[in-house]
Amino acid sequence: MSIGIVYLKSVKKELLHYKNLAEKVLAELEPAQLFFVNKDEANSIATIINHLNGNMLSRWTDFLTTDGEKLWRNRDKEFNNILTDKETVLAKWEEGWSCLFNSINQLDEGQLDAIVFIRSEPHTVLEAINRQLAHYCYHIGQIVYSAKQLKNSEWYSFSIQRNRSDEFNSNKFLNKNKPIDGLDW
């Protein structure tokens, strides 16, 4: 298998992993918690999702043929608290990810060194994908952190539980092909 095919499989797996992680976290939250803002300049989880949606639609629509910063995008407006219910938040979440995966699934290894533009800055397709992967993980980290603060003592860690690294590692090495606590890494 070529390195390009390996890369595309790997990046899809990573993107799906972080999408699923965020969805597990979102499922634990009460609807009102999606809209909580603890400081004037902070973003609610709903606002972060609205921004991710805008970014994903802009970057992945006509990915190979148009600049990733579309003229129709209003990035600043993405940070206004315009979403009002959980159903809309989840619909925006799915819309963005669907656009991303539809675009990535159409790529082949021969396109990884093609040039695409983001804000008129040239990137290889591989660089553009890596840029977006890092950006989405950054915001998913914010979602997880915010949710942990909101849930406090009711928080369920979707990673290795605190003070349980030795147990996790022991189980992981004993059961090499079986996920522990729902984790697959």
mmCIF file of C-alpha atoms in Angstrom:
data_model
loop_
_atom_site.group_PDB
_atom_site.id
_atom_site.type_symbol
_atom_site.label_atom_id
_atom_site.label_comp_id
_atom_site.label_asym_id
_atom_site.label_seq_id
_atom_site.Cartn_x
_atom_site.Cartn_y
_atom_site.Cartn_z
ATOM 1 C CA MET A 1 0.000 0.000 0.000
ATOM 2 C CA SER A 2 1.412 3.413 -0.934
ATOM 3 C CA ILE A 3 2.199 6.083 1.637
ATOM 4 C CA GLY A 4 -0.483 8.351 0.141
ATOM 5 C CA ILE A 5 -3.195 5.751 0.685
ATOM 6 C CA VAL A 6 -1.893 5.070 4.187
ATOM 7 C CA TYR A 7 -1.971 8.805 4.932
ATOM 8 C CA LEU A 8 -5.556 9.264 3.691
ATOM 9 C CA LYS A 9 -6.744 6.268 5.733
ATOM 10 C CA SER A 10 -4.886 7.554 8.785
ATOM 11 C CA VAL A 11 -6.234 11.094 8.581
ATOM 12 C CA LYS A 12 -9.809 9.852 8.114
ATOM 13 C CA LYS A 13 -9.382 7.609 11.163
ATOM 14 C CA GLU A 14 -8.042 10.516 13.266
ATOM 15 C CA LEU A 15 -10.795 12.887 12.168
ATOM 16 C CA LEU A 16 -13.449 10.279 12.934
ATOM 17 C CA HIS A 17 -11.846 9.559 16.315
ATOM 18 C CA TYR A 18 -12.049 13.215 17.365
ATOM 19 C CA LYS A 19 -15.560 13.629 15.946
ATOM 20 C CA ASN A 20 -16.702 10.600 17.956
ATOM 21 C CA LEU A 21 -14.946 11.853 21.102
ATOM 22 C CA ALA A 22 -16.755 15.183 20.888
ATOM 23 C CA GLU A 23 -20.078 13.446 20.235
ATOM 24 C CA LYS A 24 -19.670 11.337 23.367
ATOM 25 C CA VAL A 25 -19.014 14.504 25.335
ATOM 26 C CA LEU A 26 -21.974 16.334 23.767
ATOM 27 C CA ALA A 27 -24.269 13.435 24.644
ATOM 28 C CA GLU A 28 -23.390 13.882 28.331
ATOM 29 C CA LEU A 29 -24.395 17.557 28.426
ATOM 30 C CA GLU A 30 -27.745 19.043 29.288
ATOM 31 C CA PRO A 31 -29.033 21.316 26.509
ATOM 32 C CA ALA A 32 -28.481 24.493 28.566
ATOM 33 C CA GLN A 33 -24.840 23.543 29.129
ATOM 34 C CA LEU A 34 -24.143 23.917 25.398
ATOM 35 C CA PHE A 35 -24.864 27.639 25.696
ATOM 36 C CA PHE A 36 -23.101 28.435 28.970
ATOM 37 C CA VAL A 37 -20.480 31.208 28.840
ATOM 38 C CA ASN A 38 -18.390 31.759 31.954
ATOM 39 C CA LYS A 39 -16.691 35.028 30.881
ATOM 40 C CA ASP A 40 -17.472 37.866 28.498
ATOM 41 C CA GLU A 41 -14.890 36.876 25.881
ATOM 42 C CA ALA A 42 -15.350 33.119 26.225
ATOM 43 C CA ASN A 43 -17.214 30.977 23.719
ATOM 44 C CA SER A 44 -19.946 28.532 24.568
ATOM 45 C CA ILE A 45 -19.718 25.007 23.225
ATOM 46 C CA ALA A 46 -22.529 25.905 20.805
ATOM 47 C CA THR A 47 -20.492 28.857 19.522
ATOM 48 C CA ILE A 48 -17.415 26.678 19.016
ATOM 49 C CA ILE A 49 -19.545 24.234 17.030
ATOM 50 C CA ASN A 50 -21.003 27.079 14.964
ATOM 51 C CA HIS A 51 -17.457 28.231 14.172
ATOM 52 C CA LEU A 52 -16.380 24.684 13.253
ATOM 53 C CA ASN A 53 -19.379 24.436 10.949
ATOM 54 C CA GLY A 54 -18.503 27.673 9.184
ATOM 55 C CA ASN A 55 -14.858 26.674 8.866
ATOM 56 C CA MET A 56 -15.635 23.191 7.563
ATOM 57 C CA LEU A 57 -18.157 24.409 4.997
ATOM 58 C CA SER A 58 -15.755 27.083 3.796
ATOM 59 C CA ARG A 59 -12.658 24.890 3.660
ATOM 60 C CA TRP A 60 -14.187 21.724 2.214
ATOM 61 C CA THR A 61 -16.751 23.043 -0.282
ATOM 62 C CA ASP A 62 -15.072 22.840 -3.703
ATOM 63 C CA PHE A 63 -11.862 22.028 -1.835
ATOM 64 C CA LEU A 64 -9.635 21.482 -4.860
ATOM 65 C CA THR A 65 -10.932 24.328 -7.017
ATOM 66 C CA THR A 66 -11.690 27.376 -4.835
ATOM 67 C CA ASP A 67 -9.960 29.209 -2.002
ATOM 68 C CA GLY A 68 -10.788 27.674 1.374
ATOM 69 C CA GLU A 69 -11.900 31.048 2.678
ATOM 70 C CA LYS A 70 -15.123 31.499 0.734
ATOM 71 C CA LEU A 71 -16.506 34.950 -0.027
ATOM 72 C CA TRP A 72 -19.856 33.916 1.466
ATOM 73 C CA ARG A 73 -18.324 33.024 4.834
ATOM 74 C CA ASN A 74 -18.776 35.489 7.695
ATOM 75 C CA ARG A 75 -16.250 34.188 10.235
ATOM 76 C CA ASP A 76 -16.878 36.964 12.761
ATOM 77 C CA LYS A 77 -20.602 36.164 12.852
ATOM 78 C CA GLU A 78 -19.787 32.535 13.717
ATOM 79 C CA PHE A 79 -18.772 33.762 17.183
ATOM 80 C CA ASN A 80 -22.103 35.425 17.902
ATOM 81 C CA ASN A 81 -24.371 33.342 20.100
ATOM 82 C CA ILE A 82 -26.941 32.692 17.377
ATOM 83 C CA LEU A 83 -27.762 29.023 17.993
ATOM 84 C CA THR A 84 -30.597 28.532 20.455
ATOM 85 C CA ASP A 85 -31.343 24.822 20.804
ATOM 86 C CA LYS A 86 -29.483 21.536 20.997
ATOM 87 C CA GLU A 87 -31.061 20.147 17.830
ATOM 88 C CA THR A 88 -29.725 23.057 15.767
ATOM 89 C CA VAL A 89 -26.277 22.732 17.338
ATOM 90 C CA LEU A 90 -26.132 19.030 16.466
ATOM 91 C CA ALA A 91 -27.413 19.698 12.941
ATOM 92 C CA LYS A 92 -24.640 22.274 12.392
ATOM 93 C CA TRP A 93 -22.124 19.763 13.756
ATOM 94 C CA GLU A 94 -23.240 17.058 11.311
ATOM 95 C CA GLU A 95 -23.456 19.445 8.364
ATOM 96 C CA GLY A 96 -19.829 20.496 8.779
ATOM 97 C CA TRP A 97 -18.482 16.979 9.242
ATOM 98 C CA SER A 98 -20.507 15.667 6.288
ATOM 99 C CA CYS A 99 -19.001 18.337 4.046
ATOM 100 C CA LEU A 100 -15.498 17.465 5.275
ATOM 101 C CA PHE A 101 -15.837 13.689 4.844
ATOM 102 C CA ASN A 102 -17.571 14.026 1.457
ATOM 103 C CA SER A 103 -14.601 16.024 0.234
ATOM 104 C CA ILE A 104 -11.871 13.864 1.764
ATOM 105 C CA ASN A 105 -13.512 10.657 0.556
ATOM 106 C CA GLN A 106 -13.229 11.923 -3.025
ATOM 107 C CA LEU A 107 -9.468 12.450 -2.784
ATOM 108 C CA ASP A 108 -6.918 10.014 -4.115
ATOM 109 C CA GLU A 109 -3.244 9.753 -3.310
ATOM 110 C CA GLY A 110 -2.227 11.481 -6.524
ATOM 111 C CA GLN A 111 -3.882 14.690 -5.343
ATOM 112 C CA LEU A 112 -1.944 15.041 -2.068
ATOM 113 C CA ASP A 113 0.727 17.240 -3.627
ATOM 114 C CA ALA A 114 -1.746 19.393 -5.585
ATOM 115 C CA ILE A 115 -1.892 23.038 -4.513
ATOM 116 C CA VAL A 116 -4.973 24.513 -2.840
ATOM 117 C CA PHE A 117 -5.366 27.936 -1.297
ATOM 118 C CA ILE A 118 -6.533 29.158 2.092
ATOM 119 C CA ARG A 119 -6.816 32.943 2.228
ATOM 120 C CA SER A 120 -4.695 33.091 -0.940
ATOM 121 C CA GLU A 121 -1.876 31.157 0.781
ATOM 122 C CA PRO A 122 -0.791 28.058 -1.175
ATOM 123 C CA HIS A 123 -0.801 24.668 0.560
ATOM 124 C CA THR A 124 -0.384 21.173 -0.740
ATOM 125 C CA VAL A 125 -3.547 19.170 -0.189
ATOM 126 C CA LEU A 126 -1.637 17.229 2.487
ATOM 127 C CA GLU A 127 -0.659 20.479 4.265
ATOM 128 C CA ALA A 128 -4.228 21.798 4.081
ATOM 129 C CA ILE A 129 -5.595 18.576 5.570
ATOM 130 C CA ASN A 130 -3.020 18.670 8.379
ATOM 131 C CA ARG A 131 -3.847 22.312 9.070
ATOM 132 C CA GLN A 132 -7.528 21.498 9.413
ATOM 133 C CA LEU A 133 -6.925 18.372 11.504
ATOM 134 C CA ALA A 134 -4.936 20.452 13.999
ATOM 135 C CA HIS A 135 -7.563 23.213 13.980
ATOM 136 C CA TYR A 136 -10.430 20.810 14.651
ATOM 137 C CA CYS A 137 -8.547 18.978 17.414
ATOM 138 C CA TYR A 138 -7.811 22.343 19.042
ATOM 139 C CA HIS A 139 -11.508 23.208 19.174
ATOM 140 C CA ILE A 140 -12.577 19.712 20.214
ATOM 141 C CA GLY A 141 -10.115 20.053 23.095
ATOM 142 C CA GLN A 142 -11.917 23.260 24.061
ATOM 143 C CA ILE A 143 -15.252 21.440 23.946
ATOM 144 C CA VAL A 144 -13.946 18.616 26.145
ATOM 145 C CA TYR A 145 -12.366 21.048 28.611
ATOM 146 C CA SER A 146 -15.532 23.169 28.835
ATOM 147 C CA ALA A 147 -17.714 20.106 29.295
ATOM 148 C CA LYS A 148 -15.444 18.794 32.045
ATOM 149 C CA GLN A 149 -15.774 22.106 33.884
ATOM 150 C CA LEU A 150 -19.549 22.078 33.466
ATOM 151 C CA LYS A 151 -20.008 18.472 34.596
ATOM 152 C CA ASN A 152 -17.504 18.788 37.464
ATOM 153 C CA SER A 153 -17.899 15.733 39.742
ATOM 154 C CA GLU A 154 -20.321 14.118 37.269
ATOM 155 C CA TRP A 155 -17.637 14.086 34.562
ATOM 156 C CA TYR A 156 -16.901 10.780 32.873
ATOM 157 C CA SER A 157 -13.471 10.787 31.292
ATOM 158 C CA PHE A 158 -13.450 9.498 27.740
ATOM 159 C CA SER A 159 -9.715 9.150 28.009
ATOM 160 C CA ILE A 160 -7.645 7.317 30.593
ATOM 161 C CA GLN A 161 -9.242 7.925 33.972
ATOM 162 C CA ARG A 162 -7.258 9.882 36.536
ATOM 163 C CA ASN A 163 -4.994 7.657 38.648
ATOM 164 C CA ARG A 164 -5.766 4.656 36.432
ATOM 165 C CA SER A 165 -2.891 4.765 33.912
ATOM 166 C CA ASP A 166 -1.254 1.601 35.247
ATOM 167 C CA GLU A 167 -4.544 -0.297 35.115
ATOM 168 C CA PHE A 168 -5.256 1.009 31.612
ATOM 169 C CA ASN A 169 -1.808 0.045 30.338
ATOM 170 C CA SER A 170 -1.960 -3.363 31.976
ATOM 171 C CA ASN A 171 -5.347 -4.088 30.382
ATOM 172 C CA LYS A 172 -4.258 -2.670 27.053
ATOM 173 C CA PHE A 173 -1.213 -4.926 26.834
ATOM 174 C CA LEU A 174 -3.170 -7.993 27.969
ATOM 175 C CA ASN A 175 -5.982 -7.336 25.482
ATOM 176 C CA LYS A 176 -4.068 -5.875 22.556
ATOM 177 C CA ASN A 177 -6.991 -5.844 20.131
ATOM 178 C CA LYS A 178 -9.813 -5.006 22.514
ATOM 179 C CA PRO A 179 -10.732 -1.397 23.352
ATOM 180 C CA ILE A 180 -10.670 -0.450 27.036
ATOM 181 C CA ASP A 181 -13.501 1.747 28.399
ATOM 182 C CA GLY A 182 -14.625 2.407 24.851
ATOM 183 C CA LEU A 183 -11.233 3.700 23.761
ATOM 184 C CA ASP A 184 -9.442 2.383 20.721
ATOM 185 C CA TRP A 185 -6.056 4.054 21.199
#
